[in-house]
PDB file of C-alpha atoms in Angstrom:
ATOM      1  CA  MET A   1      85.687 -34.984  74.156  1.00 41.00           C
ATOM      2  CA  ALA A   2      84.799 -32.080  71.881  1.00 42.00           C
ATOM      3  CA  GLU A   3      81.225 -31.694  70.727  1.00 45.00           C
ATOM      4  CA  PRO A   4      80.649 -33.402  67.356  1.00 43.00           C
ATOM      5  CA  GLY A   5      81.306 -30.982  64.546  1.00 43.00           C
ATOM      6  CA  THR A   6      83.995 -29.067  66.430  1.00 45.00           C
ATOM      7  CA  MET A   7      87.723 -29.387  65.814  1.00 44.00           C
ATOM      8  CA  LEU A   8      90.337 -27.660  67.910  1.00 43.00           C
ATOM      9  CA  LEU A   9      93.749 -26.376  66.923  1.00 45.00           C
ATOM     10  CA  SER A  10      96.573 -27.502  69.146  1.00 45.00           C
ATOM     11  CA  ASN A  11      98.060 -24.733  71.231  1.00 44.00           C
ATOM     12  CA  ASN A  12     101.445 -25.633  69.772  1.00 45.00           C
ATOM     13  CA  SER A  13     100.328 -25.740  66.153  1.00 44.00           C
ATOM     14  CA  SER A  14     100.447 -22.786  63.812  1.00 44.00           C
ATOM     15  CA  VAL A  15      97.353 -21.479  62.107  1.00 41.00           C
ATOM     16  CA  PRO A  16      97.369 -22.690  58.491  1.00 45.00           C
ATOM     17  CA  PRO A  17      97.019 -20.082  55.742  1.00 47.00           C
ATOM     18  CA  THR A  18      93.511 -19.583  54.434  1.00 45.00           C
ATOM     19  CA  ARG A  19      91.789 -17.372  51.910  1.00 44.00           C
ATOM     20  CA  PHE A  20      91.400 -14.813  54.748  1.00 42.00           C
ATOM     21  CA  ALA A  21      95.164 -14.387  55.221  1.00 45.00           C
ATOM     22  CA  GLY A  22      96.230 -10.770  54.864  1.00 47.00           C
ATOM     23  CA  LEU A  23      92.691  -9.419  55.067  1.00 43.00           C
ATOM     24  CA  ARG A  24      91.942  -6.832  57.703  1.00 44.00           C
ATOM     25  CA  GLY A  25      88.646  -5.339  58.691  1.00 43.00           C
ATOM     26  CA  GLY A  26      86.633  -4.376  61.722  1.00 45.00           C
ATOM     27  CA  PRO A  27      83.579  -6.311  62.822  1.00 46.00           C
ATOM     28  CA  ALA A  28      80.400  -5.464  60.978  1.00 44.00           C
ATOM     29  CA  LYS A  29      77.803  -3.743  63.111  1.00 48.00           C
ATOM     30  CA  PRO A  30      74.784  -6.064  63.146  1.00 46.00           C
ATOM     31  CA  VAL A  31      71.385  -4.566  62.541  1.00 45.00           C
ATOM     32  CA  ALA A  32      68.289  -5.678  64.412  1.00 44.00           C
ATOM     33  CA  SER A  33      67.346  -8.188  61.703  1.00 46.00           C
ATOM     34  CA  ALA A  34      70.715  -9.919  62.180  1.00 58.00           C
ATOM     35  CA  MET A  35      70.007 -10.373  65.883  1.00 72.00           C
ATOM     36  CA  PRO A  36      66.704 -12.287  65.985  1.00 71.00           C
ATOM     37  CA  ARG A  37      67.468 -13.533  69.498  1.00 82.00           C
ATOM     38  CA  GLY A  38      67.713  -9.950  70.746  1.00 85.00           C
ATOM     39  CA  ASP A  39      70.610  -7.609  71.385  1.00 89.00           C
ATOM     40  CA  LEU A  40      72.813  -9.533  73.805  1.00 94.00           C
ATOM     41  CA  THR A  41      75.957  -7.441  73.395  1.00 92.00           C
ATOM     42  CA  ALA A  42      75.634  -6.011  76.910  1.00 94.00           C
ATOM     43  CA  ALA A  43      73.438  -8.700  78.491  1.00 95.00           C
ATOM     44  CA  GLY A  44      74.361 -10.492  81.684  1.00 96.00           C
ATOM     45  CA  SER A  45      76.130 -13.835  81.619  1.00 96.00           C
ATOM     46  CA  GLU A  46      73.165 -15.753  83.031  1.00 96.00           C
ATOM     47  CA  GLN A  47      70.797 -14.339  80.413  1.00 97.00           C
ATOM     48  CA  ILE A  48      73.169 -15.266  77.588  1.00 97.00           C
ATOM     49  CA  GLN A  49      73.630 -18.790  78.935  1.00 97.00           C
ATOM     50  CA  GLN A  50      69.869 -19.261  79.007  1.00 96.00           C
ATOM     51  CA  VAL A  51      69.583 -18.124  75.388  1.00 96.00           C
ATOM     52  CA  VAL A  52      72.286 -20.654  74.446  1.00 96.00           C
ATOM     53  CA  ARG A  53      70.259 -23.395  76.154  1.00 96.00           C
ATOM     54  CA  ASP A  54      67.064 -22.315  74.377  1.00 95.00           C
ATOM     55  CA  VAL A  55      68.536 -21.906  70.886  1.00 95.00           C
ATOM     56  CA  TRP A  56      70.459 -25.198  70.806  1.00 94.00           C
ATOM     57  CA  PRO A  57      68.449 -27.825  72.715  1.00 92.00           C
ATOM     58  CA  GLY A  58      69.506 -31.442  72.945  1.00 89.00           C
ATOM     59  CA  GLY A  59      70.671 -33.930  75.520  1.00 92.00           C
ATOM     60  CA  PRO A  60      71.175 -32.545  79.050  1.00 93.00           C
ATOM     61  CA  ASP A  61      74.950 -33.019  78.914  1.00 93.00           C
ATOM     62  CA  ALA A  62      75.359 -31.299  75.544  1.00 92.00           C
ATOM     63  CA  VAL A  63      73.147 -28.370  76.598  1.00 94.00           C
ATOM     64  CA  ARG A  64      75.067 -28.004  79.859  1.00 95.00           C
ATOM     65  CA  ARG A  65      78.442 -28.078  78.104  1.00 94.00           C
ATOM     66  CA  ARG A  66      77.461 -25.418  75.556  1.00 94.00           C
ATOM     67  CA  ALA A  67      76.188 -23.058  78.254  1.00 96.00           C
ATOM     68  CA  ARG A  68      79.205 -23.722  80.454  1.00 96.00           C
ATOM     69  CA  GLY A  69      81.581 -23.045  77.555  1.00 95.00           C
ATOM     70  CA  ALA A  70      79.867 -19.700  76.959  1.00 96.00           C
ATOM     71  CA  ARG A  71      80.197 -18.932  80.680  1.00 96.00           C
ATOM     72  CA  PHE A  72      83.926 -19.736  80.632  1.00 96.00           C
ATOM     73  CA  MET A  73      84.501 -17.217  77.855  1.00 97.00           C
ATOM     74  CA  LEU A  74      82.313 -14.529  79.421  1.00 97.00           C
ATOM     75  CA  GLU A  75      84.059 -14.953  82.773  1.00 97.00           C
ATOM     76  CA  HIS A  76      87.399 -14.474  81.035  1.00 96.00           C
ATOM     77  CA  LEU A  77      86.224 -11.361  79.195  1.00 97.00           C
ATOM     78  CA  ALA A  78      84.722  -9.876  82.365  1.00 97.00           C
ATOM     79  CA  GLY A  79      88.262  -9.161  83.554  1.00 96.00           C
ATOM     80  CA  PHE A  80      88.864  -6.662  80.742  1.00 97.00           C
ATOM     81  CA  PRO A  81      87.579  -3.091  80.331  1.00 97.00           C
ATOM     82  CA  GLY A  82      84.588  -2.246  78.177  1.00 95.00           C
ATOM     83  CA  SER A  83      80.913  -1.408  78.289  1.00 94.00           C
ATOM     84  CA  ASP A  84      79.880  -4.493  76.284  1.00 95.00           C
ATOM     85  CA  TRP A  85      81.238  -7.924  75.385  1.00 96.00           C
ATOM     86  CA  GLN A  86      82.622  -6.756  72.052  1.00 92.00           C
ATOM     87  CA  GLN A  87      84.806  -4.120  73.685  1.00 94.00           C
ATOM     88  CA  ARG A  88      86.022  -6.594  76.303  1.00 96.00           C
ATOM     89  CA  TRP A  89      86.738  -9.143  73.570  1.00 96.00           C
ATOM     90  CA  GLU A  90      88.929  -6.661  71.716  1.00 93.00           C
ATOM     91  CA  ALA A  91      90.643  -5.542  74.932  1.00 96.00           C
ATOM     92  CA  SER A  92      91.474  -9.170  75.778  1.00 96.00           C
ATOM     93  CA  GLY A  93      93.664  -9.556  72.699  1.00 95.00           C
ATOM     94  CA  LEU A  94      91.620 -12.491  71.409  1.00 95.00           C
ATOM     95  CA  ASN A  95      90.585 -10.489  68.363  1.00 90.00           C
ATOM     96  CA  GLU A  96      94.119 -10.803  66.979  1.00 90.00           C
ATOM     97  CA  ARG A  97      95.521 -13.483  64.687  1.00 88.00           C
ATOM     98  CA  GLY A  98      96.964 -16.567  66.310  1.00 91.00           C
ATOM     99  CA  ARG A  99      95.048 -16.261  69.588  1.00 93.00           C
ATOM    100  CA  PRO A 100      92.838 -19.387  69.757  1.00 93.00           C
ATOM    101  CA  VAL A 101      90.060 -19.242  72.317  1.00 94.00           C
ATOM    102  CA  THR A 102      91.139 -22.645  73.609  1.00 91.00           C
ATOM    103  CA  ALA A 103      94.186 -21.000  75.215  1.00 91.00           C
ATOM    104  CA  VAL A 104      91.909 -19.380  77.814  1.00 91.00           C
ATOM    105  CA  ARG A 105      91.552 -22.687  79.708  1.00 89.00           C
ATOM    106  CA  GLY A 106      94.185 -25.218  80.684  1.00 84.00           C
ATOM    107  CA  LYS A 107      92.271 -28.495  80.973  1.00 88.00           C
ATOM    108  CA  GLN A 108      91.385 -30.290  77.750  1.00 88.00           C
ATOM    109  CA  ALA A 109      87.729 -30.776  78.698  1.00 87.00           C
ATOM    110  CA  GLU A 110      87.375 -27.063  79.453  1.00 91.00           C
ATOM    111  CA  ARG A 111      89.085 -26.120  76.184  1.00 90.00           C
ATOM    112  CA  ASP A 112      86.588 -28.294  74.312  1.00 89.00           C
ATOM    113  CA  GLU A 113      83.684 -26.577  76.037  1.00 93.00           C
ATOM    114  CA  ILE A 114      84.966 -23.024  75.598  1.00 93.00           C
ATOM    115  CA  CYS A 115      85.448 -23.709  71.891  1.00 91.00           C
ATOM    116  CA  VAL A 116      81.801 -24.725  71.495  1.00 92.00           C
ATOM    117  CA  GLY A 117      80.534 -21.995  73.828  1.00 94.00           C
ATOM    118  CA  THR A 118      82.436 -19.282  71.967  1.00 94.00           C
ATOM    119  CA  ALA A 119      80.992 -20.504  68.658  1.00 92.00           C
ATOM    120  CA  CYS A 120      77.548 -20.001  70.180  1.00 94.00           C
ATOM    121  CA  LEU A 121      78.475 -16.458  71.262  1.00 95.00           C
ATOM    122  CA  PHE A 122      79.643 -15.685  67.710  1.00 91.00           C
ATOM    123  CA  SER A 123      76.448 -17.118  66.207  1.00 89.00           C
ATOM    124  CA  LEU A 124      74.285 -15.002  68.522  1.00 91.00           C
ATOM    125  CA  ARG A 125      76.337 -11.878  67.623  1.00 87.00           C
ATOM    126  CA  VAL A 126      77.280 -11.361  71.255  1.00 93.00           C
ATOM    127  CA  ILE A 127      80.837 -11.106  69.920  1.00 91.00           C
ATOM    128  CA  ARG A 128      81.797 -10.190  66.354  1.00 84.00           C
ATOM    129  CA  PRO A 129      85.321 -11.513  65.779  1.00 85.00           C
ATOM    130  CA  SER A 130      87.701 -10.238  63.159  1.00 82.00           C
ATOM    131  CA  LEU A 131      88.347 -12.625  60.281  1.00 76.00           C
ATOM    132  CA  GLN A 132      91.831 -13.340  61.621  1.00 82.00           C
ATOM    133  CA  ALA A 133      90.507 -14.110  65.082  1.00 85.00           C
ATOM    134  CA  PHE A 134      87.729 -16.225  63.645  1.00 81.00           C
ATOM    135  CA  ARG A 135      90.234 -18.391  61.814  1.00 81.00           C
ATOM    136  CA  SER A 136      92.507 -18.838  64.835  1.00 88.00           C
ATOM    137  CA  THR A 137      90.192 -21.572  66.157  1.00 87.00           C
ATOM    138  CA  ARG A 138      88.570 -24.032  63.782  1.00 80.00           C
ATOM    139  CA  PHE A 139      84.854 -24.583  64.154  1.00 78.00           C
ATOM    140  CA  LEU A 140      83.645 -27.362  61.907  1.00 69.00           C
ATOM    141  CA  ARG A 141      79.987 -27.021  60.894  1.00 74.00           C
ATOM    142  CA  TYR A 142      79.922 -23.497  62.275  1.00 79.00           C
ATOM    143  CA  GLY A 143      77.514 -22.589  59.480  1.00 76.00           C
ATOM    144  CA  ASP A 144      74.915 -25.019  60.846  1.00 79.00           C
ATOM    145  CA  ARG A 145      75.155 -23.419  64.278  1.00 83.00           C
ATOM    146  CA  PHE A 146      74.841 -19.943  62.751  1.00 82.00           C
ATOM    147  CA  LEU A 147      71.833 -21.052  60.690  1.00 81.00           C
ATOM    148  CA  THR A 148      70.031 -22.239  63.817  1.00 87.00           C
ATOM    149  CA  ALA A 149      70.764 -19.028  65.702  1.00 87.00           C
ATOM    150  CA  GLN A 150      69.606 -16.720  62.903  1.00 80.00           C
ATOM    151  CA  HIS A 151      66.305 -18.532  62.272  1.00 80.00           C
ATOM    152  CA  ASP A 152      66.098 -16.682  58.947  1.00 75.00           C
ATOM    153  CA  PRO A 153      63.757 -18.152  56.277  1.00 78.00           C
ATOM    154  CA  LEU A 154      65.808 -16.640  53.434  1.00 72.00           C
ATOM    155  CA  LEU A 155      69.046 -18.041  54.834  1.00 71.00           C
ATOM    156  CA  GLU A 156      67.390 -21.430  55.246  1.00 75.00           C
ATOM    157  CA  LYS A 157      66.158 -21.237  51.649  1.00 77.00           C
ATOM    158  CA  PHE A 158      69.717 -20.470  50.545  1.00 71.00           C
ATOM    159  CA  TRP A 159      70.976 -23.506  52.449  1.00 69.00           C
ATOM    160  CA  LYS A 160      68.349 -25.692  50.774  1.00 74.00           C
ATOM    161  CA  CYS A 161      69.459 -24.452  47.333  1.00 71.00           C
ATOM    162  CA  VAL A 162      73.096 -25.160  48.231  1.00 68.00           C
ATOM    163  CA  GLN A 163      72.233 -28.697  49.313  1.00 70.00           C
ATOM    164  CA  ASP A 164      70.432 -29.309  46.010  1.00 71.00           C
ATOM    165  CA  ASN A 165      73.793 -29.055  44.220  1.00 69.00           C
ATOM    166  CA  ALA A 166      75.269 -32.482  43.518  1.00 69.00           C
ATOM    167  CA  VAL A 167      78.691 -31.994  45.102  1.00 65.00           C
ATOM    168  CA  HIS A 168      80.394 -33.445  48.162  1.00 69.00           C
ATOM    169  CA  PRO A 169      78.671 -32.344  51.418  1.00 64.00           C
ATOM    170  CA  LEU A 170      82.002 -30.878  52.532  1.00 63.00           C
ATOM    171  CA  HIS A 171      81.592 -28.211  49.868  1.00 62.00           C
ATOM    172  CA  HIS A 172      78.020 -27.538  50.983  1.00 61.00           C
ATOM    173  CA  GLY A 173      79.408 -26.719  54.414  1.00 61.00           C
ATOM    174  CA  SER A 174      82.098 -24.528  52.889  1.00 64.00           C
ATOM    175  CA  ALA A 175      79.454 -22.498  51.063  1.00 62.00           C
ATOM    176  CA  LEU A 176      77.402 -22.040  54.218  1.00 61.00           C
ATOM    177  CA  PHE A 177      80.483 -21.084  56.220  1.00 59.00           C
ATOM    178  CA  ASP A 178      81.393 -18.395  53.685  1.00 59.00           C
ATOM    179  CA  THR A 179      77.891 -16.981  54.050  1.00 59.00           C
ATOM    180  CA  ALA A 180      77.912 -17.100  57.851  1.00 61.00           C
ATOM    181  CA  ALA A 181      81.409 -15.636  58.213  1.00 56.00           C
ATOM    182  CA  ALA A 182      80.803 -12.725  55.864  1.00 49.00           C
ATOM    183  CA  LEU A 183      77.058 -12.397  55.372  1.00 52.00           C
ATOM    184  CA  ASP A 184      77.166  -8.717  54.434  1.00 37.00           C
ATOM    185  CA  GLU A 185      79.932  -8.912  51.853  1.00 40.00           C
ATOM    186  CA  ILE A 186      79.030  -8.175  48.247  1.00 46.00           C
ATOM    187  CA  GLU A 187      79.948 -10.126  45.128  1.00 51.00           C
ATOM    188  CA  GLU A 188      83.186  -8.227  44.518  1.00 49.00           C
ATOM    189  CA  ASP A 189      84.524  -9.406  47.866  1.00 58.00           C
ATOM    190  CA  LEU A 190      83.640 -12.999  47.043  1.00 66.00           C
ATOM    191  CA  LEU A 191      85.393 -12.665  43.694  1.00 68.00           C
ATOM    192  CA  ALA A 192      88.489 -11.364  45.459  1.00 68.00           C
ATOM    193  CA  ARG A 193      88.350 -14.361  47.794  1.00 70.00           C
ATOM    194  CA  ARG A 194      87.977 -16.668  44.810  1.00 77.00           C
ATOM    195  CA  ALA A 195      91.013 -15.160  43.087  1.00 79.00           C
ATOM    196  CA  ARG A 196      93.068 -15.725  46.230  1.00 75.00           C
ATOM    197  CA  ALA A 197      91.818 -19.304  46.562  1.00 76.00           C
ATOM    198  CA  ALA A 198      92.657 -19.968  42.888  1.00 82.00           C
ATOM    199  CA  HIS A 199      96.131 -18.498  43.353  1.00 79.00           C
ATOM    200  CA  GLU A 200      96.771 -20.686  46.393  1.00 75.00           C
ATOM    201  CA  ASN A 201      95.128 -23.725  44.725  1.00 79.00           C
ATOM    202  CA  TRP A 202      92.599 -24.173  47.549  1.00 75.00           C
ATOM    203  CA  LEU A 203      90.256 -26.380  45.538  1.00 74.00           C
ATOM    204  CA  GLY A 204      87.775 -27.030  48.349  1.00 71.00           C
ATOM    205  CA  GLU A 205      87.456 -23.307  49.019  1.00 71.00           C
ATOM    206  CA  LEU A 206      86.888 -22.649  45.322  1.00 76.00           C
ATOM    207  CA  GLU A 207      84.007 -25.118  45.270  1.00 78.00           C
ATOM    208  CA  GLY A 208      82.268 -23.459  48.206  1.00 76.00           C
ATOM    209  CA  ILE A 209      82.747 -19.917  46.885  1.00 77.00           C
ATOM    210  CA  ASP A 210      81.481 -20.938  43.441  1.00 78.00           C
ATOM    211  CA  LEU A 211      78.298 -22.311  44.988  1.00 79.00           C
ATOM    212  CA  THR A 212      77.764 -19.044  46.848  1.00 74.00           C
ATOM    213  CA  LEU A 213      78.396 -16.953  43.724  1.00 73.00           C
ATOM    214  CA  SER A 214      76.132 -19.180  41.640  1.00 76.00           C
ATOM    215  CA  PHE A 215      73.219 -18.701  44.018  1.00 71.00           C
ATOM    216  CA  LEU A 216      73.863 -14.959  44.294  1.00 63.00           C
ATOM    217  CA  ARG A 217      73.890 -14.521  40.517  1.00 65.00           C
ATOM    218  CA  GLN A 218      70.836 -16.728  40.094  1.00 68.00           C
ATOM    219  CA  LYS A 219      68.836 -14.618  42.537  1.00 59.00           C
ATOM    220  CA  ARG A 220      70.062 -11.403  40.913  1.00 53.00           C
ATOM    221  CA  GLU A 221      69.065 -12.555  37.414  1.00 59.00           C
ATOM    222  CA  GLU A 222      65.726 -13.732  38.740  1.00 58.00           C
ATOM    223  CA  THR A 223      65.100 -10.284  40.206  1.00 46.00           C
ATOM    224  CA  LYS A 224      66.061  -8.579  36.944  1.00 48.00           C
ATOM    225  CA  ARG A 225      63.813 -10.917  34.940  1.00 59.00           C
ATOM    226  CA  LEU A 226      60.834 -10.186  37.142  1.00 47.00           C
ATOM    227  CA  ALA A 227      61.515  -6.453  36.889  1.00 43.00           C
ATOM    228  CA  ARG A 228      61.413  -6.659  33.059  1.00 52.00           C
ATOM    229  CA  ILE A 229      58.021  -8.348  32.945  1.00 50.00           C
ATOM    230  CA  ALA A 230      55.445  -5.681  32.095  1.00 50.00           C
ATOM    231  CA  PRO A 231      51.957  -5.935  33.543  1.00 50.00           C
ATOM    232  CA  VAL A 232      49.397  -7.410  31.160  1.00 50.00           C
ATOM    233  CA  GLU A 233      46.184  -5.512  30.575  1.00 51.00           C
ATOM    234  CA  LEU A 234      43.407  -8.074  30.756  1.00 51.00           C
ATOM    235  CA  GLY A 235      40.562  -5.626  30.260  1.00 55.00           C
ATOM    236  CA  LEU A 236      37.017  -6.149  31.363  1.00 56.00           C
ATOM    237  CA  PRO A 237      35.069  -9.252  30.394  1.00 58.00           C
ATOM    238  CA  SER A 238      32.299  -8.666  27.871  1.00 60.00           C
ATOM    239  CA  LEU A 239      28.738  -9.513  28.705  1.00 59.00           C
ATOM    240  CA  ARG A 240      27.100 -12.328  26.749  1.00 58.00           C
TER     241      ARG A 240
END
């Protein structure tokens, strides 16, 4: 059984169109602040598995399955050329559209585990998938996993603001996913995504993007307002 919050695409099913369809772009190069668990891009498999265990604790079985899923993917990538996991990932062909990570293993239980384990590798920035590759396997509640891995107070504050909006929790998750999948994109990119979602009538996607844009604009206006406030000269108190 797949870990709660994870949904797999059947190997025989086609990848449904999303707002990412037609977009192309290389993986963003994470800076140190985006890798609070350390640079694991060239770390050994055992070290990465231990980080997975530490970052996402829980019941013994769940912890074991997450680490084992990460190991399955790393073992697969080890057979391809490259000096780090990102290069091996790209050499494996899994960075292309329509190549779900679940195809790496044959047994259903192993496919479930590799799906969860790969999501952990993405969240830790061990691998930075292309948008098309990212959408080839569905990870429900991926944003929650990413939030835990980043351990970023500002990101957590953003999530709290999103949750304060009185909409269906599904749209909260959509907003967080948009942030996790494209954290470094600027407002113009979000507006382009929104236009595509409106054109395709993806109402759920529109709700999530609107929440993200609303928070972004709110923070921007707040910054501008604070910048306009001039310091007040209080002077020195007079003696009585």
